[in-house]
Amino acid sequence: MSDHEPPLAILAELSHRCPLRCPYCSNPVALERSDGEMDLDTWTGILDQAAKLGVLQVHFSGGEPTVRRDLEALVQHATDLGLYSNLITSAVLLDRARLERLKAAGLKHVQISFQAVESALADRIGGYPGGHERKLAVARYVRDLRMALTVNAVINRHNVARVDAMIELAVELGAQRIEIAHVQYYGWALKNRAALMPTRAETDIAIGKVEAAAARLRGRLAIDHVVPDYYALRPKACMNGWGRRFLNITPSGRVLPCHAAETIPGLQFQSVKELPLAEIWHQGPAFQQFRGTAWMKAPCRDCERKEIDWGGCRCQALAITGDAAEADPACELSPYHGRLVEMATTEAAAKAPEFVYRQFANAQVPAE
């Protein structure tokens, strides 16, 4: 067993079922069907192992986690273990009565995704008529019940000009926090990159609006800003570094260093149904592959920032260069940085194609 520090949090993907069809969804293109989902007893056993490992937070996600009728039991079990529980949800399947039950079970925090400020645009991006108005109602229920609320706003070419209005929506809803996250292009978003990519000028204006709002609303609304990689000069420390503080568990039990890791061919992902979670975390080959700095080659290997950004995003490196061990092309030191910028510039200048919606009809068959 290694002496690697325990993960801070787990992302528990309870299901890949979801009523929304967002074209930038972080789920894999190979969606898992409901008959492969783990049952309540298996998930509670996983939570037991997570708490013993030293995990402090569990983020119940999907797909849409509220499709699970046993969600309250899972939240209650997490509460009994002393875990802080957070629900990441589209909110369209929730009502006040169920929120009351989830709060009684110990749910502390709710994150609701918003696709835009205007209902028509939001519903078109999400592929779910009436969804936006439902989200607004549920967000107000969350605040009425005095639960912590975060607004998740995913920014793309269709809503980038209204980023300031999305921040104001969070204020109006009484949220404590908003995450302004420019689309990360892997999985479904990579498939829809040309339909989602804003121009550099639009992006720069949006960044200025976010920075101004952060200064103006300091102490009133926390603004977390995930800047766009394709127009960056330095990469982000994806997940705070591969296999350092975070793990993801899929609906069928595979344990991943990040939610997009399955896009990388050749990695061996182990199942918590077959091996202890602690063993996978400390010794699993997928976690060891890009953990730390020993795997790095130039320019990452010799960079003074290698233990700051940890080489950036492995999935993005694969998507652009064909090699997950390359430097993240978001870095200006990468020999592929120019290719990344050219892709973004070309696609943003062209007319946006129609979305390939995230749905089982458009999904690949999961690998065995």
XYZ file of C-alpha atoms in Angstrom:
368
model
C 0.000 0.000 0.000
C 1.344 3.444 -0.924
C 1.417 6.389 1.443
C -0.539 8.561 -0.979
C -2.932 10.913 0.804
C -6.619 9.944 0.711
C -9.053 11.479 -1.752
C -10.994 14.489 -0.522
C -14.140 13.584 -2.441
C -15.811 10.991 -4.602
C -18.147 11.635 -7.513
C -20.808 8.934 -7.334
C -22.388 8.564 -10.768
C -25.548 6.756 -9.732
C -26.973 6.503 -13.248
C -26.399 7.657 -16.810
C -30.131 8.063 -17.280
C -31.125 11.722 -17.631
C -34.140 13.595 -18.999
C -31.887 16.352 -20.329
C -29.820 15.895 -23.493
C -27.080 18.518 -23.071
C -24.600 18.405 -25.968
C -21.656 19.135 -23.653
C -22.429 16.450 -21.047
C -19.366 15.127 -19.211
C -20.693 11.554 -19.287
C -18.908 9.200 -21.690
C -20.232 8.853 -25.222
C -20.660 5.166 -24.342
C -23.507 5.560 -21.847
C -24.284 2.787 -19.385
C -27.791 1.335 -19.420
C -29.946 1.042 -16.316
C -29.545 -2.735 -16.107
C -25.847 -2.218 -15.367
C -26.371 0.146 -12.439
C -25.260 -0.934 -8.971
C -27.942 -1.520 -6.369
C -28.413 0.197 -3.017
C -26.471 -2.360 -0.983
C -23.466 -2.124 -3.299
C -23.451 1.663 -3.161
C -23.764 1.778 0.627
C -20.830 -0.612 0.858
C -18.838 1.725 -1.364
C -19.678 4.647 0.912
C -18.488 2.587 3.895
C -15.174 1.996 2.144
C -14.892 5.655 1.117
C -15.336 6.872 4.685
C -12.764 4.369 5.925
C -10.348 5.538 3.218
C -10.624 9.111 4.504
C -13.057 10.665 2.025
C -14.877 13.709 3.438
C -17.383 14.537 0.699
C -19.652 12.599 -1.628
C -21.117 14.247 -4.706
C -24.187 12.368 -5.944
C -24.333 12.812 -9.683
C -25.209 11.116 -12.944
C -26.670 11.406 -15.536
C -29.440 12.524 -13.274
C -29.144 11.101 -9.737
C -32.774 11.741 -8.857
C -33.887 8.979 -11.234
C -32.811 6.665 -8.406
C -35.660 5.981 -6.000
C -33.123 4.997 -3.338
C -31.347 8.370 -3.362
C -32.727 9.303 0.067
C -31.351 6.071 1.531
C -27.931 6.775 0.011
C -27.903 10.309 1.410
C -28.940 9.015 4.828
C -26.149 6.444 4.779
C -23.607 9.110 3.840
C -24.896 11.268 6.695
C -24.607 8.382 9.159
C -20.966 7.983 8.087
C -20.242 11.668 8.659
C -19.824 12.453 4.961
C -20.812 15.844 3.554
C -23.313 15.160 0.761
C -23.891 17.266 -2.328
C -26.462 16.701 -5.074
C -25.484 17.626 -8.651
C -28.740 17.727 -10.553
C -30.679 19.029 -13.530
C -33.516 19.522 -11.000
C -36.296 18.826 -13.497
C -37.423 15.655 -11.682
C -37.426 17.236 -8.221
C -40.285 18.739 -6.258
C -40.467 20.341 -2.837
C -41.628 17.168 -1.083
C -38.642 15.180 -2.304
C -36.246 17.976 -1.395
C -37.710 17.928 2.100
C -37.037 14.187 2.326
C -33.482 14.640 1.057
C -32.854 17.409 3.566
C -34.213 15.230 6.367
C -31.779 12.523 5.252
C -28.908 14.985 5.669
C -28.344 16.483 2.211
C -26.337 19.684 2.673
C -25.878 21.205 -0.748
C -27.606 21.270 -4.146
C -25.984 22.201 -7.448
C -28.415 22.962 -10.267
C -27.313 23.261 -13.880
C -28.622 26.160 -15.952
C -28.113 26.242 -19.704
C -29.070 29.899 -20.250
C -31.145 32.715 -18.756
C -33.892 32.684 -21.387
C -36.247 29.702 -21.306
C -36.299 29.083 -25.060
C -32.524 28.971 -25.395
C -32.032 27.008 -22.175
C -34.562 24.388 -23.230
C -33.024 24.102 -26.699
C -29.527 23.531 -25.308
C -30.790 21.063 -22.723
C -33.117 19.361 -25.178
C -35.943 19.352 -22.634
C -39.017 21.579 -23.141
C -40.100 23.330 -19.962
C -36.913 22.450 -18.150
C -35.736 25.980 -17.395
C -38.889 27.031 -15.574
C -38.759 23.824 -13.573
C -35.164 24.547 -12.553
C -36.105 28.033 -11.374
C -38.897 26.642 -9.189
C -36.654 23.976 -7.646
C -33.858 26.478 -6.971
C -36.323 28.555 -4.980
C -37.453 25.476 -3.057
C -33.809 24.820 -2.138
C -33.409 28.300 -0.705
C -36.824 28.181 1.040
C -35.582 25.037 2.801
C -32.357 26.860 3.786
C -30.101 24.489 1.919
C -26.886 25.623 0.241
C -27.347 26.331 -3.473
C -24.833 26.493 -6.305
C -25.765 27.490 -9.840
C -23.751 25.619 -12.481
C -23.530 27.657 -15.688
C -21.793 25.983 -18.630
C -20.635 28.634 -21.079
C -20.597 28.143 -24.853
C -21.118 30.151 -28.026
C -24.890 30.265 -27.528
C -24.887 31.890 -24.075
C -21.429 33.484 -23.758
C -22.765 36.988 -24.402
C -25.138 36.628 -21.450
C -22.691 35.458 -18.800
C -23.389 38.592 -16.748
C -27.114 37.805 -16.805
C -26.399 34.270 -15.575
C -24.506 35.710 -12.628
C -27.416 38.010 -11.865
C -29.753 35.010 -12.024
C -27.676 33.317 -9.329
C -27.977 36.429 -7.171
C -31.736 36.591 -7.735
C -32.110 32.937 -6.748
C -30.182 33.476 -3.524
C -27.367 31.107 -4.447
C -24.226 31.174 -2.325
C -22.056 30.195 -5.278
C -22.012 30.078 -9.060
C -19.644 28.035 -11.153
C -18.988 29.685 -14.493
C -17.487 26.801 -16.438
C -16.554 27.187 -20.079
C -17.141 23.926 -21.915
C -14.398 21.321 -21.532
C -14.068 19.534 -24.862
C -14.084 15.783 -24.328
C -16.838 13.189 -24.617
C -20.096 14.689 -25.844
C -18.617 18.195 -25.922
C -15.815 17.062 -28.226
C -18.434 15.576 -30.543
C -20.202 18.978 -30.478
C -17.143 21.252 -30.384
C -17.994 23.126 -33.587
C -21.521 23.749 -32.293
C -20.285 25.069 -28.937
C -17.027 26.962 -29.496
C -17.195 30.761 -28.939
C -14.732 33.167 -30.507
C -11.721 34.485 -28.648
C -13.256 37.981 -28.624
C -16.494 36.657 -27.101
C -14.497 34.708 -24.554
C -12.335 37.668 -23.556
C -15.411 39.852 -23.062
C -17.048 37.143 -20.927
C -13.931 36.779 -18.778
C -13.933 40.525 -18.181
C -17.578 40.422 -17.124
C -16.920 37.562 -14.698
C -13.927 39.317 -13.148
C -15.910 42.532 -12.704
C -18.807 40.654 -11.124
C -16.477 38.775 -8.782
C -15.125 42.072 -7.468
C -18.564 43.667 -7.190
C -20.208 40.684 -5.478
C -17.353 39.710 -3.161
C -18.819 38.551 0.146
C -22.248 38.099 -1.402
C -21.757 35.485 -4.121
C -18.759 33.201 -4.575
C -17.840 32.931 -8.248
C -15.752 29.965 -9.358
C -14.509 30.541 -12.890
C -13.293 27.653 -15.041
C -11.589 29.458 -17.926
C -11.654 28.082 -21.497
C -8.689 25.875 -22.350
C -8.618 26.520 -26.083
C -7.769 30.199 -25.594
C -5.486 29.736 -22.583
C -1.710 30.044 -22.302
C -1.273 27.664 -19.378
C -3.236 24.522 -18.496
C -5.318 23.964 -15.392
C -4.461 21.333 -12.824
C -7.184 18.978 -13.973
C -8.946 17.513 -10.904
C -6.109 19.068 -8.843
C -3.800 16.556 -10.499
C -4.496 13.035 -11.763
C -5.270 10.685 -8.881
C -4.351 13.194 -6.175
C -7.569 14.245 -4.396
C -10.508 12.894 -6.370
C -12.034 9.705 -7.709
C -15.074 8.946 -9.809
C -17.235 5.827 -9.595
C -19.357 4.941 -12.624
C -22.885 3.490 -12.408
C -21.496 -0.023 -12.918
C -18.641 0.358 -10.418
C -15.533 1.241 -12.409
C -13.260 3.586 -10.471
C -11.742 6.457 -12.464
C -9.227 9.226 -11.724
C -11.518 11.683 -13.543
C -14.946 11.458 -15.132
C -13.534 11.516 -18.697
C -10.684 9.068 -18.123
C -12.401 6.308 -20.102
C -11.714 8.267 -23.287
C -8.059 7.200 -22.922
C -7.481 3.807 -24.580
C -5.266 1.232 -22.934
C -5.913 2.219 -19.321
C -7.031 -0.555 -16.995
C -10.009 0.557 -14.921
C -10.764 -1.666 -11.966
C -14.165 -2.249 -10.404
C -15.079 -1.630 -6.803
C -17.293 -4.708 -7.099
C -14.148 -6.805 -7.479
C -11.441 -4.993 -5.482
C -11.393 -2.827 -2.344
C -11.663 0.888 -3.015
C -8.496 1.611 -1.028
C -6.494 -0.847 -3.119
C -7.704 0.743 -6.342
C -6.925 4.243 -5.056
C -3.417 3.429 -3.881
C -2.323 0.795 -6.379
C -4.711 0.836 -9.346
C -2.860 0.986 -12.671
C -5.118 3.728 -14.067
C -4.396 5.933 -11.041
C -0.673 5.250 -11.148
C -0.386 5.939 -14.889
C -0.352 9.743 -14.642
C -0.064 10.320 -10.898
C 2.767 12.608 -9.836
C 5.460 13.698 -12.311
C 7.502 10.589 -13.214
C 5.412 9.953 -16.355
C 6.119 13.392 -17.811
C 8.202 14.101 -20.870
C 9.366 17.451 -22.212
C 8.280 20.192 -21.874
C 6.373 19.192 -18.699
C 9.271 17.227 -17.217
C 11.511 20.299 -17.035
C 8.842 22.886 -16.242
C 8.865 24.808 -12.967
C 5.052 24.518 -12.900
C 4.931 20.725 -13.136
C 3.732 20.386 -9.529
C 1.273 23.247 -9.982
C -0.647 22.216 -13.082
C 0.496 18.539 -13.068
C 0.692 18.534 -16.857
C -2.897 19.702 -17.350
C -5.639 17.511 -18.789
C -4.716 14.024 -20.035
C -7.994 13.616 -21.906
C -7.474 16.882 -23.776
C -3.916 15.907 -24.625
C -5.261 12.697 -26.153
C -8.066 14.456 -28.028
C -5.743 16.945 -29.730
C -2.421 15.116 -30.047
C -3.432 11.451 -30.041
C -1.164 10.802 -27.025
C -2.415 11.167 -23.448
C 1.180 11.550 -22.205
C 1.795 14.728 -24.201
C 1.687 18.136 -22.574
C -1.796 19.593 -22.458
C -2.046 21.616 -25.705
C -3.613 24.439 -23.692
C -0.036 25.206 -22.616
C 1.798 27.625 -24.886
C 4.926 25.472 -24.468
C 3.240 22.497 -26.119
C 4.206 21.945 -29.772
C 0.492 21.350 -30.387
C -0.708 24.640 -28.905
C -0.999 26.279 -32.322
C -3.158 23.396 -33.543
C -5.495 23.866 -30.590
C -5.881 27.581 -31.234
C -6.396 27.035 -34.964
C -9.158 24.501 -34.295
C -10.918 26.900 -31.968
C -10.571 29.894 -34.278
C -11.771 28.021 -37.353
C -14.762 26.378 -35.702
C -15.863 29.505 -33.842
C -15.832 31.530 -37.083
C -18.063 29.059 -38.915
C -21.814 28.700 -38.617
C -22.730 26.453 -35.716
C -23.943 23.003 -36.816
C -26.894 21.292 -35.179
C -26.304 19.626 -31.827
C -25.655 15.926 -31.501
C -27.705 15.540 -28.355
C -26.548 13.402 -25.454
C -28.982 10.503 -25.524
C -28.884 6.727 -25.713
C -29.877 6.810 -29.396
C -26.615 8.657 -30.171
C -24.436 6.760 -27.695
C -21.754 4.173 -28.344
C -21.864 0.701 -26.843
C -19.814 0.604 -23.591
C -16.671 -1.525 -23.638
C -16.789 -4.727 -21.640
